Short mmCIF file of C-alpha atoms in Angstrom, two decimals:
data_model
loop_
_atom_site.label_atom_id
_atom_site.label_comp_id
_atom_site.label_asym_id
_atom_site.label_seq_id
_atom_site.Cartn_x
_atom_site.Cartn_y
_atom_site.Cartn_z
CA UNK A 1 -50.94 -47.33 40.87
CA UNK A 2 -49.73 -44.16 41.37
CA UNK A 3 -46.66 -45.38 43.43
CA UNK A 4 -46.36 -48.57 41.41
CA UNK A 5 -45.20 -46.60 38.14
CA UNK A 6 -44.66 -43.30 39.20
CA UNK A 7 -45.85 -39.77 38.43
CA UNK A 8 -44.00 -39.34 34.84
CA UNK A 9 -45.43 -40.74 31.91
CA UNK A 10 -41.52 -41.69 30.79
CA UNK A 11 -41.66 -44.02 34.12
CA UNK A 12 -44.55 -45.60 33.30
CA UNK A 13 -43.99 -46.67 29.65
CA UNK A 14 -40.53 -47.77 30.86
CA UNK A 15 -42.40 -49.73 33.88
CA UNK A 16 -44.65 -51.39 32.02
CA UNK A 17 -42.31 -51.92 28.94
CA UNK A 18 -40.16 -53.91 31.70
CA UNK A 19 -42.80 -55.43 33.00
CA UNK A 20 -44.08 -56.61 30.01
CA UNK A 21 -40.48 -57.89 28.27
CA UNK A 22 -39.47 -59.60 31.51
CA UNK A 23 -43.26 -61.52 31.77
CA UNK A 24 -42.93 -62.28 27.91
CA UNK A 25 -39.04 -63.57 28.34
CA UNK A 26 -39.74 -65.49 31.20
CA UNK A 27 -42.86 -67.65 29.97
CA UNK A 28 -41.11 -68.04 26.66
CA UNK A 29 -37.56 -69.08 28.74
CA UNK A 30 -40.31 -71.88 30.22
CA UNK A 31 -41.94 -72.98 26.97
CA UNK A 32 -38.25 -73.45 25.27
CA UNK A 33 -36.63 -74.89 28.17
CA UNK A 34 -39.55 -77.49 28.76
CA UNK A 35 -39.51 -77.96 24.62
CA UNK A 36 -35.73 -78.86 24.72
CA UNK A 37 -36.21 -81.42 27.44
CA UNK A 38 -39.05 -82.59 25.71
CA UNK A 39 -37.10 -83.78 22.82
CA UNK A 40 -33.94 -84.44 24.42
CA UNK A 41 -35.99 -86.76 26.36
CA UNK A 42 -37.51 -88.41 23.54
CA UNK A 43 -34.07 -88.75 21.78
CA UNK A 44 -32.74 -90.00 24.54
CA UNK A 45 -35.64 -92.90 25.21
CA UNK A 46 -35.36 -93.10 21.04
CA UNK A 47 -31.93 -94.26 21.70
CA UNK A 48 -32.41 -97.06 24.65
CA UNK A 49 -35.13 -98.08 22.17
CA UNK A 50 -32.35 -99.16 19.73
CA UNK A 51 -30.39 -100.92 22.76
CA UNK A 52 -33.51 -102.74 23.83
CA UNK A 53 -34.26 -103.82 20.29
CA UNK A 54 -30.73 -105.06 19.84
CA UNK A 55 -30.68 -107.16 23.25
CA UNK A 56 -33.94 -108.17 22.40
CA UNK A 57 -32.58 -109.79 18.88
CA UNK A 58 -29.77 -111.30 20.34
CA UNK A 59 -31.42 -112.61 23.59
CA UNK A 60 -32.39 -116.75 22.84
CA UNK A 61 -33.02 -120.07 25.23
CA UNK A 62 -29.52 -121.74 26.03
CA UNK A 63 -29.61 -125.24 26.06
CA UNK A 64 -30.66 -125.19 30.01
CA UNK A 65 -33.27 -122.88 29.52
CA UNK A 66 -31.29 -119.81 30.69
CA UNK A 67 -31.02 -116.81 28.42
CA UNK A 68 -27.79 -116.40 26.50
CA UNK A 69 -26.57 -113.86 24.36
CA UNK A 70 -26.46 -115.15 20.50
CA UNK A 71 -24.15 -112.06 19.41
CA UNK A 72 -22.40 -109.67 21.76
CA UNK A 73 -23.76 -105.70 21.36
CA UNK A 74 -21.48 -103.29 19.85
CA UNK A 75 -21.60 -100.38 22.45
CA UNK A 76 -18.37 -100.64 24.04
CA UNK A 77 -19.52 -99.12 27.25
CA UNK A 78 -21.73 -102.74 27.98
CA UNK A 79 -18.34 -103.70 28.86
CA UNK A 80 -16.90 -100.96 31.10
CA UNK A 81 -17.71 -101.11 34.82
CA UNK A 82 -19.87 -98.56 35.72
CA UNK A 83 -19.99 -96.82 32.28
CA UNK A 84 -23.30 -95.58 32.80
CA UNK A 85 -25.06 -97.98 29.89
CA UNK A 86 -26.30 -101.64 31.13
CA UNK A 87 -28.07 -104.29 30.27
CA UNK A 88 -29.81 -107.15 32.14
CA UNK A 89 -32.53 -110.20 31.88
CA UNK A 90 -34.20 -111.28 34.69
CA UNK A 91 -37.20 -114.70 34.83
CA UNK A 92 -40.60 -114.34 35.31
CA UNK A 93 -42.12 -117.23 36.85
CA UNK A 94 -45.11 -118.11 38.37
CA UNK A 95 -45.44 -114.54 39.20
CA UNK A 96 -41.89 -114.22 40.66
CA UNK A 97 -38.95 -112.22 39.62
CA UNK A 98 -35.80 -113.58 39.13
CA UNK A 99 -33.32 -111.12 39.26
CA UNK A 100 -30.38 -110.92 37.44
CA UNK A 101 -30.51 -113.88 35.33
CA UNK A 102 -28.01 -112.57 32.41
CA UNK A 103 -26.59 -108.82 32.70
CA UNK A 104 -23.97 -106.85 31.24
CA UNK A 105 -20.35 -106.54 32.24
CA UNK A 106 -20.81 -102.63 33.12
CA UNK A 107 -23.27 -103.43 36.07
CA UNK A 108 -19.80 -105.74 37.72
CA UNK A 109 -21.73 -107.06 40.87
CA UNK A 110 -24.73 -104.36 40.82
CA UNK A 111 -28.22 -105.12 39.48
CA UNK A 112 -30.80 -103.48 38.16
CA UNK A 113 -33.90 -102.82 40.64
CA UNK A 114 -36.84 -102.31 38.37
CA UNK A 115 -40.27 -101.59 39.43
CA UNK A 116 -42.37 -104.83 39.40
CA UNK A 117 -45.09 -103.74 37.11
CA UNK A 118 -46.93 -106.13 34.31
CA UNK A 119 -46.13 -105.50 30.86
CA UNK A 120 -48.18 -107.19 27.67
CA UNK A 121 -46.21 -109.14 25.09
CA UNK A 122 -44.01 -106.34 23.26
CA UNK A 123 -45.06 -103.44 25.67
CA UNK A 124 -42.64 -101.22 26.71
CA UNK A 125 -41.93 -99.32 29.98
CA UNK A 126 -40.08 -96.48 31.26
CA UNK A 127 -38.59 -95.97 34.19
CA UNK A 128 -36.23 -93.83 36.44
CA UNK A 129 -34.74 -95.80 39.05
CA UNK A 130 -31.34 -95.57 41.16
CA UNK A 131 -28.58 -97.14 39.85
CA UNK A 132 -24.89 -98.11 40.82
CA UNK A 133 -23.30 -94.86 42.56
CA UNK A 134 -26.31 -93.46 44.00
CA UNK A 135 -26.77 -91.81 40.02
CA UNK A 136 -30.26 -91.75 38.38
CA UNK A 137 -31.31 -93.81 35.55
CA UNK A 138 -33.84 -93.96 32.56
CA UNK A 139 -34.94 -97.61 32.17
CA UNK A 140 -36.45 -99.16 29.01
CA UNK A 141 -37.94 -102.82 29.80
CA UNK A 142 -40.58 -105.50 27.86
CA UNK A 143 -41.36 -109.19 28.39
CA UNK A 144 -40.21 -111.40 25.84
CA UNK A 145 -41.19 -115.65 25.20
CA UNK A 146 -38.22 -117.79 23.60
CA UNK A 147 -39.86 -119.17 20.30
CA UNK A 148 -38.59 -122.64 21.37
CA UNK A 149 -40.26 -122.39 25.19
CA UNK A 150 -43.54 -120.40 24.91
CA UNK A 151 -44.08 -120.99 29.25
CA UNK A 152 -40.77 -119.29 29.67
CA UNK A 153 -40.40 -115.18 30.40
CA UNK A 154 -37.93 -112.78 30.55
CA UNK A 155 -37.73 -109.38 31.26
CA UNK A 156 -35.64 -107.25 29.61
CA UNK A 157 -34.18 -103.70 30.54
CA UNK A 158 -31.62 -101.64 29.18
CA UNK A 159 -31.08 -98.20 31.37
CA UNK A 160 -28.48 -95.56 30.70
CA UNK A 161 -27.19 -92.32 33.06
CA UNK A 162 -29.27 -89.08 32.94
CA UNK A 163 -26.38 -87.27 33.39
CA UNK A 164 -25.72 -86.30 29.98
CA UNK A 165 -29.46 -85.74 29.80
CA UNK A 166 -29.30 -83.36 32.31
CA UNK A 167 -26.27 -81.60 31.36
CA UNK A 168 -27.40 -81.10 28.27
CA UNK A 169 -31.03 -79.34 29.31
CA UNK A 170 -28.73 -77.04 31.96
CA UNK A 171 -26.01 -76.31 28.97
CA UNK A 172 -29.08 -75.06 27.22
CA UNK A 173 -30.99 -73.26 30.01
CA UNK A 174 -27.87 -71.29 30.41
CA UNK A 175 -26.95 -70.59 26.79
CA UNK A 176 -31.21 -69.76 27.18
CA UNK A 177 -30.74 -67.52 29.73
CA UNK A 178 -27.69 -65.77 28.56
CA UNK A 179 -29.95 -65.47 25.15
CA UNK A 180 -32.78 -63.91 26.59
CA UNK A 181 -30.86 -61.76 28.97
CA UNK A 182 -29.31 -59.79 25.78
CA UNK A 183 -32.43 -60.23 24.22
CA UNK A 184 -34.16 -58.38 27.23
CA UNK A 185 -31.55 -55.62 27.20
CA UNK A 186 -31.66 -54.90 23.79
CA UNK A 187 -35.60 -54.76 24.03
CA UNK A 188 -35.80 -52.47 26.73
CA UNK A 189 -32.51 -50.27 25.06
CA UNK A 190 -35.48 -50.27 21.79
CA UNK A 191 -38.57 -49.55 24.34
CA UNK A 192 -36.10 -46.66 25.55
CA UNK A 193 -35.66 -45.37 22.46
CA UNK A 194 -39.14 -45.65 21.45
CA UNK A 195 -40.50 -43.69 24.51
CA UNK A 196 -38.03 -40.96 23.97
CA UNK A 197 -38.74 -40.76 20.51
CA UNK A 198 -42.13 -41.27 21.21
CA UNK A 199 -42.99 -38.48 23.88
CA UNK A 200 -40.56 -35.58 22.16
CA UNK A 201 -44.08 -34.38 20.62
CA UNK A 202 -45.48 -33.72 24.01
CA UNK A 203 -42.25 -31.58 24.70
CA UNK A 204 -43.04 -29.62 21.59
CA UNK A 205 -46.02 -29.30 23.01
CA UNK A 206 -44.76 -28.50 26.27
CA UNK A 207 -42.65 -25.59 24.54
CA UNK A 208 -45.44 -24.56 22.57
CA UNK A 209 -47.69 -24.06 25.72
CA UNK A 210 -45.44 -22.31 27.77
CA UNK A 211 -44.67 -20.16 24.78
CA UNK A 212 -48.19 -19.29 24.70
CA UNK A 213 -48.34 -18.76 28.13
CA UNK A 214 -44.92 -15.94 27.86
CA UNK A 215 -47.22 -14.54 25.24
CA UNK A 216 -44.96 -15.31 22.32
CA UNK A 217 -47.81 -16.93 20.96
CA UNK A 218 -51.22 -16.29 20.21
CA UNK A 219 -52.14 -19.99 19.20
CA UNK A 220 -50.94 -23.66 20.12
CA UNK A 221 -48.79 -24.08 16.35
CA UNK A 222 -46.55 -26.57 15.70
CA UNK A 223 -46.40 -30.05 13.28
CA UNK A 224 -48.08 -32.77 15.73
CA UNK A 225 -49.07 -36.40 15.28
CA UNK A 226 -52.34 -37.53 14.64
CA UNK A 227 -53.12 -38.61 18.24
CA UNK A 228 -52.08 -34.98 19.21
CA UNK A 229 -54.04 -32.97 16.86
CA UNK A 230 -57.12 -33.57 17.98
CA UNK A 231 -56.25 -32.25 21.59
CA UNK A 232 -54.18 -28.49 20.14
CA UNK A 233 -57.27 -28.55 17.98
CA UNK A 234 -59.62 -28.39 21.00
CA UNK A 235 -57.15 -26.25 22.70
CA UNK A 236 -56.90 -23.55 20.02
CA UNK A 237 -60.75 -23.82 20.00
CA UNK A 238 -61.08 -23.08 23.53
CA UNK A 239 -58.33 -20.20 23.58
CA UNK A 240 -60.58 -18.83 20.19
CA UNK A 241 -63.39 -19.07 22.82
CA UNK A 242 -61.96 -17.26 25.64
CA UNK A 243 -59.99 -14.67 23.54
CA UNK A 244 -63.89 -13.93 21.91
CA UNK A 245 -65.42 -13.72 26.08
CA UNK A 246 -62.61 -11.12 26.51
CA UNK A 247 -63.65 -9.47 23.21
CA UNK A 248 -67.04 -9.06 24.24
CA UNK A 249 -66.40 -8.52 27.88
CA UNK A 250 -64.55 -4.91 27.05
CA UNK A 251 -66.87 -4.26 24.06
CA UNK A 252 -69.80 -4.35 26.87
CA UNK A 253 -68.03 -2.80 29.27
CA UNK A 254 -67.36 0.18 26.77
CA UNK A 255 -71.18 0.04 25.45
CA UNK A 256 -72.27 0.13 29.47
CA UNK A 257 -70.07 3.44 30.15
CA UNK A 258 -71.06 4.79 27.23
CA UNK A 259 -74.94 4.12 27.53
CA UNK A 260 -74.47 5.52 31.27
CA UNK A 261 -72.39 8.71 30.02
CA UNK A 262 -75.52 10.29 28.83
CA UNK A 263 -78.20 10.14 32.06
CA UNK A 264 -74.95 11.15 33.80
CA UNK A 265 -74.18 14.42 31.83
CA UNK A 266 -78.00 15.20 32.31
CA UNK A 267 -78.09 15.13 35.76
CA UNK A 268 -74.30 16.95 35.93
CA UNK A 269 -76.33 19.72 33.81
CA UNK A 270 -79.39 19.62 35.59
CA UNK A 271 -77.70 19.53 38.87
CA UNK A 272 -75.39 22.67 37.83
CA UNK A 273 -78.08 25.08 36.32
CA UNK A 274 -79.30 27.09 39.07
CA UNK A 275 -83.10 28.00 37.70
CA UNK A 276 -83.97 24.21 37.51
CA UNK A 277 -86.88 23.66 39.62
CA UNK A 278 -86.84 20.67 42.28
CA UNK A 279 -89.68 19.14 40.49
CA UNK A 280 -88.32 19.16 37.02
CA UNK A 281 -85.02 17.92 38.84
CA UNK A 282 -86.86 15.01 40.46
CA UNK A 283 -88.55 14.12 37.21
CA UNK A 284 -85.10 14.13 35.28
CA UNK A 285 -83.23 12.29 37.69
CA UNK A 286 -85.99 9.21 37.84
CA UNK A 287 -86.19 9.37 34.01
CA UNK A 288 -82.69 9.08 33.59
CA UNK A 289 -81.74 6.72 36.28
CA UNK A 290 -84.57 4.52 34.95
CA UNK A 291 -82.90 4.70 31.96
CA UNK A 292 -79.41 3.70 33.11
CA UNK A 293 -80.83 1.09 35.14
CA UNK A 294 -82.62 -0.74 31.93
CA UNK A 295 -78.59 -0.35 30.44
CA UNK A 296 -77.34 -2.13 33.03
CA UNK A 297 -79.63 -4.89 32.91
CA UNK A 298 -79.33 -5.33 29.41
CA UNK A 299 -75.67 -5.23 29.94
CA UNK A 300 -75.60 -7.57 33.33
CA UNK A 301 -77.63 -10.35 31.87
CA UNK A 302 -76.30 -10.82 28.43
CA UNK A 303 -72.62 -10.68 30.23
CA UNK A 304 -74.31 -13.30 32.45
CA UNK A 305 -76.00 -15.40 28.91
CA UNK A 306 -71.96 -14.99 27.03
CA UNK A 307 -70.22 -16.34 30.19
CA UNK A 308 -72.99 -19.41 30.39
CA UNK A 309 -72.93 -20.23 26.29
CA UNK A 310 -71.53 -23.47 26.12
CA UNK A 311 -71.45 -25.21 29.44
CA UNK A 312 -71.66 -29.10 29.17
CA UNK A 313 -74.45 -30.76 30.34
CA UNK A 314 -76.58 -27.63 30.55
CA UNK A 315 -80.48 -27.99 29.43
CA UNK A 316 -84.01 -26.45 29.53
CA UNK A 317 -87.28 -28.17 29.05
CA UNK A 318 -88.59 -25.74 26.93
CA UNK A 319 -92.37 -26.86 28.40
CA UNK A 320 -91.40 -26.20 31.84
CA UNK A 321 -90.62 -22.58 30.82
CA UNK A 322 -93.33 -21.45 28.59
CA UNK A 323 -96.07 -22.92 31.13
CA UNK A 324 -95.44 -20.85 33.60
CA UNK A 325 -95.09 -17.66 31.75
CA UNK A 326 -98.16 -17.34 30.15
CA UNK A 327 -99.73 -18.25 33.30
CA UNK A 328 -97.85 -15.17 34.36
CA UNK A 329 -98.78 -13.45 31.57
CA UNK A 330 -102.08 -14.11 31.75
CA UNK A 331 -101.97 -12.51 35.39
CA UNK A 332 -100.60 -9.64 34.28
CA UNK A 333 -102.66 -8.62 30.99
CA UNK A 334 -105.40 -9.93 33.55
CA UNK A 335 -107.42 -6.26 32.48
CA UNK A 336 -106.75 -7.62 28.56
CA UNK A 337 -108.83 -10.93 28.30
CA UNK A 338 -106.41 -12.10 26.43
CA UNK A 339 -106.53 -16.14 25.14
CA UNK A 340 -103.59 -18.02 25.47
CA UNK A 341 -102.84 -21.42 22.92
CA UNK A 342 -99.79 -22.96 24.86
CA UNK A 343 -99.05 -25.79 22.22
CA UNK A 344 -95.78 -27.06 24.23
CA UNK A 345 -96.61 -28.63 27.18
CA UNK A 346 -96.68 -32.16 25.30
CA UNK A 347 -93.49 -31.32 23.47
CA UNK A 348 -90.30 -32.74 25.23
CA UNK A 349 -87.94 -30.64 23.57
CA UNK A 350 -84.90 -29.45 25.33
CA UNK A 351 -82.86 -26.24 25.08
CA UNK A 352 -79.27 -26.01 25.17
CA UNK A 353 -78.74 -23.35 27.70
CA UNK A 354 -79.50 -22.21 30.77
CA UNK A 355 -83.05 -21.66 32.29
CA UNK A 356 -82.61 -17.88 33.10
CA UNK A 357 -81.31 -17.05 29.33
CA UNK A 358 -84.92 -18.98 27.84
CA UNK A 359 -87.05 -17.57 30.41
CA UNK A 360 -85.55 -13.97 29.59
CA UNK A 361 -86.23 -14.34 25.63
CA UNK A 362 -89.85 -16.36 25.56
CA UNK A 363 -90.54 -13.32 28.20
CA UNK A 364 -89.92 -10.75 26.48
CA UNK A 365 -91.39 -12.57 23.03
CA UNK A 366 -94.50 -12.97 25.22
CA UNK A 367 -94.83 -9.76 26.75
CA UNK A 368 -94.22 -7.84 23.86
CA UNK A 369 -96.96 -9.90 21.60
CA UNK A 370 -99.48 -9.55 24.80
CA UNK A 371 -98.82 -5.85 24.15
CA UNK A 372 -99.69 -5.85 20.84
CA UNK A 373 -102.66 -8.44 20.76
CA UNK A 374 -105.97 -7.85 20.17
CA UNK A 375 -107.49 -11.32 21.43
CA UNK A 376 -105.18 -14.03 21.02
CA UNK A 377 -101.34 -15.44 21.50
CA UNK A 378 -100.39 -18.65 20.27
CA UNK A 379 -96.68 -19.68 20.95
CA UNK A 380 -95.44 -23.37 19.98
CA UNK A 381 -92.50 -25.65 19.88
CA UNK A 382 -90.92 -27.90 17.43
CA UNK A 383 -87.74 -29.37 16.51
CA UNK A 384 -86.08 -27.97 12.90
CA UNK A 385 -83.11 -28.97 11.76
CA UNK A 386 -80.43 -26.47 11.98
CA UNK A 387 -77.16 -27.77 10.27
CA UNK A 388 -74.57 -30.32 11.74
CA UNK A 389 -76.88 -29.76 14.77
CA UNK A 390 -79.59 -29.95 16.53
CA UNK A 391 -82.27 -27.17 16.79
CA UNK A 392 -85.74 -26.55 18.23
CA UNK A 393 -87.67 -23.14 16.87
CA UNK A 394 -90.14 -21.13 19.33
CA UNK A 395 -93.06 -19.64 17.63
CA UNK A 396 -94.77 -17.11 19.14
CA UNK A 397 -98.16 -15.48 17.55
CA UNK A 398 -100.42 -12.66 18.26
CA UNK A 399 -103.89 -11.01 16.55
CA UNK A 400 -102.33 -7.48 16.21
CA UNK A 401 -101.83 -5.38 13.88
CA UNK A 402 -98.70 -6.71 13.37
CA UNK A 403 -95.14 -4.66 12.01
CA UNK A 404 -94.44 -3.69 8.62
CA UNK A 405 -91.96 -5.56 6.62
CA UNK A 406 -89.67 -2.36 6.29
CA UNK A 407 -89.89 -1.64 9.78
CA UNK A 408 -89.12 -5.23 10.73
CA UNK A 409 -85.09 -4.48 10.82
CA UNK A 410 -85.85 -1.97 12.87
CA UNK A 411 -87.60 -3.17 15.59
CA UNK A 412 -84.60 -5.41 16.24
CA UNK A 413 -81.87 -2.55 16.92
CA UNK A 414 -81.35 -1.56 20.97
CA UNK A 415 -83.77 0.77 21.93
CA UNK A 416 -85.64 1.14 18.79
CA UNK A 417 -89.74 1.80 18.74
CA UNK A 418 -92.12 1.49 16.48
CA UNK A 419 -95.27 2.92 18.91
CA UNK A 420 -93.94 5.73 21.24
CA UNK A 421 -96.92 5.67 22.95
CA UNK A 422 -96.80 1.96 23.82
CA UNK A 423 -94.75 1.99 27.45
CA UNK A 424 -91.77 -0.26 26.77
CA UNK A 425 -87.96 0.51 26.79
CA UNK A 426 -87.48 -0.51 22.92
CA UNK A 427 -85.16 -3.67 24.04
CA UNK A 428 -87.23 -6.66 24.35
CA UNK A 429 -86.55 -7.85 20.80
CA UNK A 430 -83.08 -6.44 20.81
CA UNK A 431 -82.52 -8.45 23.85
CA UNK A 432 -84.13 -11.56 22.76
CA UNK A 433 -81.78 -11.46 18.98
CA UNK A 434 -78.56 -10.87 21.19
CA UNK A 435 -79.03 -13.64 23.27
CA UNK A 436 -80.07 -15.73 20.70
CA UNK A 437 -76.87 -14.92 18.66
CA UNK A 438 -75.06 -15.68 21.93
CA UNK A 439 -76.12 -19.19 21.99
CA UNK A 440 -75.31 -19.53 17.65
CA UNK A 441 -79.73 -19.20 17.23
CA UNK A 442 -82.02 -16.48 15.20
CA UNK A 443 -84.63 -14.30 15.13
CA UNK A 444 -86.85 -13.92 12.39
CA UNK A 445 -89.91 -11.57 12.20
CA UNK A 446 -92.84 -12.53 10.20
CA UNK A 447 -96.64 -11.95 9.45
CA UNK A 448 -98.55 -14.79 11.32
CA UNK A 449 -100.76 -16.51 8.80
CA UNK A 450 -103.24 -17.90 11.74
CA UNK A 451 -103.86 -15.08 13.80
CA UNK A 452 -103.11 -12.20 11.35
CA UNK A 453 -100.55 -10.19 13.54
CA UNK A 454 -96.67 -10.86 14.32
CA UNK A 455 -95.00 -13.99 14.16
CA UNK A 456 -91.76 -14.39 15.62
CA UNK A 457 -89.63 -17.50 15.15
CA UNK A 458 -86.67 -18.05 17.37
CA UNK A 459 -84.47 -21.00 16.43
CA UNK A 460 -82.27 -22.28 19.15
CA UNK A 461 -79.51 -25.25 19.58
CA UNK A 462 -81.37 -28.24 21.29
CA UNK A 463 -80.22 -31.22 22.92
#
């Protein structure tokens, strides 16, 4: 196809513009042409209808039988050799033709070989037969009965040239074809037109893009049609998207050095002051690369969750995911007894995102409430309606003693702890509300009304 029209769009508007004109010319050339001979035909048989009916009036029974003419026809040609118009009356008897019986003076010593065929009283029959010169003819014929001799039959025929016939239908074909050649010009002159005028908003486009890409422009602008819109809309939306990855890409990079600066500046100092002992030097440097390593993990994986947000055809089944962490989590609070309610494994509700980023926040939602929990966790699934999409909410439950409402906010900043003496970095929940923001969900903190303790909801896009 590629081949057939060509790489540029132009080319293959103006290709199948062409293609199109020259089919629709050409079958309406045929219709016309065949119309034209149509009813030059049928004028043409209308008139040897009139000759027939006049020979046929002034054909009677002479008194030896033979047909005789009882008024001569007005047509002047009847009497010119050759003239292209004749006449003649040939007997039917017994089943026999008799050929020739009375003709007119344009056939000189010619007759008329008609087609021996059997007509009913006042049928009539056409014919196209060879007559004098080797030209074609159109022949008109019926059987008529003499009033005065009922047993008696003649056949009469009246045939004329085709050659004005067929001049005429070529005279027309050509003035046809002439017609529909300018017609076809003209057309394609308007198809050319109308693709020019057509495409110019894809050059504006075109300008517009390569602007963007000089850097003249921060944004696809310009006055498009209707059909274009749509598309600079989508493309402004995904340049929004991008310029908002770069955003956060150097905002984390800056948080990252700066989280790092610190645990680096302790061990500089440490390192540099001469009276610290090699014990207090090994604790400080495991404390503080601990603590850079938990930065960069927080940093690494929600860089990982912003450059995933948004993929097509991504999906979780939230079941499949919560299943197998509480089974993990009831390995590792093994010492605990804790009792686990998983309420989603008969839920088929599916998260927009990728596994890694789900796993990551119901992980740290469960870890943090097994933590906390006296006896019980309860976490749950269900689907909540969440604006001009769709949404699914995570609840997860425990039997502790819960958090505060004013201490709620808190909880949720980077590093932040309630319980110093509970081991924990302070991020789970501060990691669970990013990525949740990352993917257009929430977080909301709340006293559980079954269990007693925390209840945390976390609302995500579903599919």
């Amino acid at each position: 196809m590629n081949r057939l029209f060509g790489a540029s769009l132009r080319m293959r508007l103006l290709i199948g513009t062409l293609l199109g004109v020259s089919a629709a010319l050409l079958v309406a050339g045929l219709v016309l042409s065949n119309l034209f001979r149509e009813q030059v035909a049928r004028q043409f048989q209308a008139g040897l209808r009139v000759h027939l009916d006049q020979l046929t009036a002034s054909v009677e029974a002479g008194p030896d039988g033979q047909p005789v003419l009882s008024a001569e026809l007005v047509d002047a040609r009847w009497n010119k050799p050759y003239s292209g118009l004749y006449w003649q009356v040939d007997g039917l008897q017994g089943g026999q033709t008799v050929p020739a019986l009375l003709r007119s003076r344009s056939l000189w010593d010619a007759t008329l070989s008609v087609p021996a065929d059997v007509l009913a009283d006042g049928e009539v029959h056409v014919h196209d037969i060879t007559g004098p010169d080797g030209l074609g003819l159109r022949v008109l014929e019926r059987v008529v009965h003499p009033d005065d001799r009922p047993a008696t039959s003649w056949r009469l025929s009246v045939a004329q040239d085709t050659r004005e016939l067929d001049e005429a239908v070529s005279s027309f074909v050509g003035m046809l074809v002439l017609s529909l050649g300018v017609l076809a010009v003209a057309l394609m002159a308007a198809a050319a037109a109308q693709v020019v005028v057509g495409l110019a908003p894809l050059r504006s486009l075109q300008a517009a893009v390569s602007a963007l890409r000089a850097g003249r422009l921060q944004r696809l602008e310009g006055d498009f049609p209707a059909e274009l819109q749509p598309l600079v809309d989508d493309f402004n939306g995904v340049l929004d998207q991008n310029t908002q990855i770069v955003v956060r890409a150097r905002t984390q990079a800056g948080n990252l050095a700066h989280a790092i600066k610190t645990p680096l500046a302790v061990l500089s100092n440490a390192a540099a002051r001469s009276d610290t002992a090699p014990g207090e030097l090994a604790r400080l440097v495991d404390e503080q690369v601990a603590q850079a390593q938990r930065q960069v993990n927080w940093h690494l994986s929600r860089a990982r969750a912003a450059a995933a947000v948004g993929v097509p055809g991504v999906r979780t089944l939230v079941s499949a995911v919560a299943g197998p962490l509480v089974k993990v989590m009831d390995r590792v609070h093994a010492g605990r007894h804790l009792d686990f309610d998983d309420r989603t494994a008969d839920v088929p509700l599916w998260f927009a995102g990728e596994e890694q980023d789900l796993q990551e926040m119901l992980g740290n939602l469960l870890d943090n409430a097994c933590k906390w929990a006296r006896s019980s966790v309860l976490v749950e699934v269900s689907a909540v309606e969440g604006g001009p999409r769709r949404c699914l909410q995570i609840t997860v439950e425990d039997d502790g003693p819960g958090i505060a409402e004013a201490l709620r906010e808190k909880v949720l900043v980077r590093g932040a702890r309630v319980d110093e003496q509970m081991p924990g970095s302070g991020l789970g929940l501060a990691i669970v509300l990013d990525l949740a923001q990352l993917h257009g969900g929430t977080l909301r903190l709340e006293r559980s009304d079954a269990l007693g303790g925390l209840r945390v909801r976390l609302v995500l896009p579903a599919v």
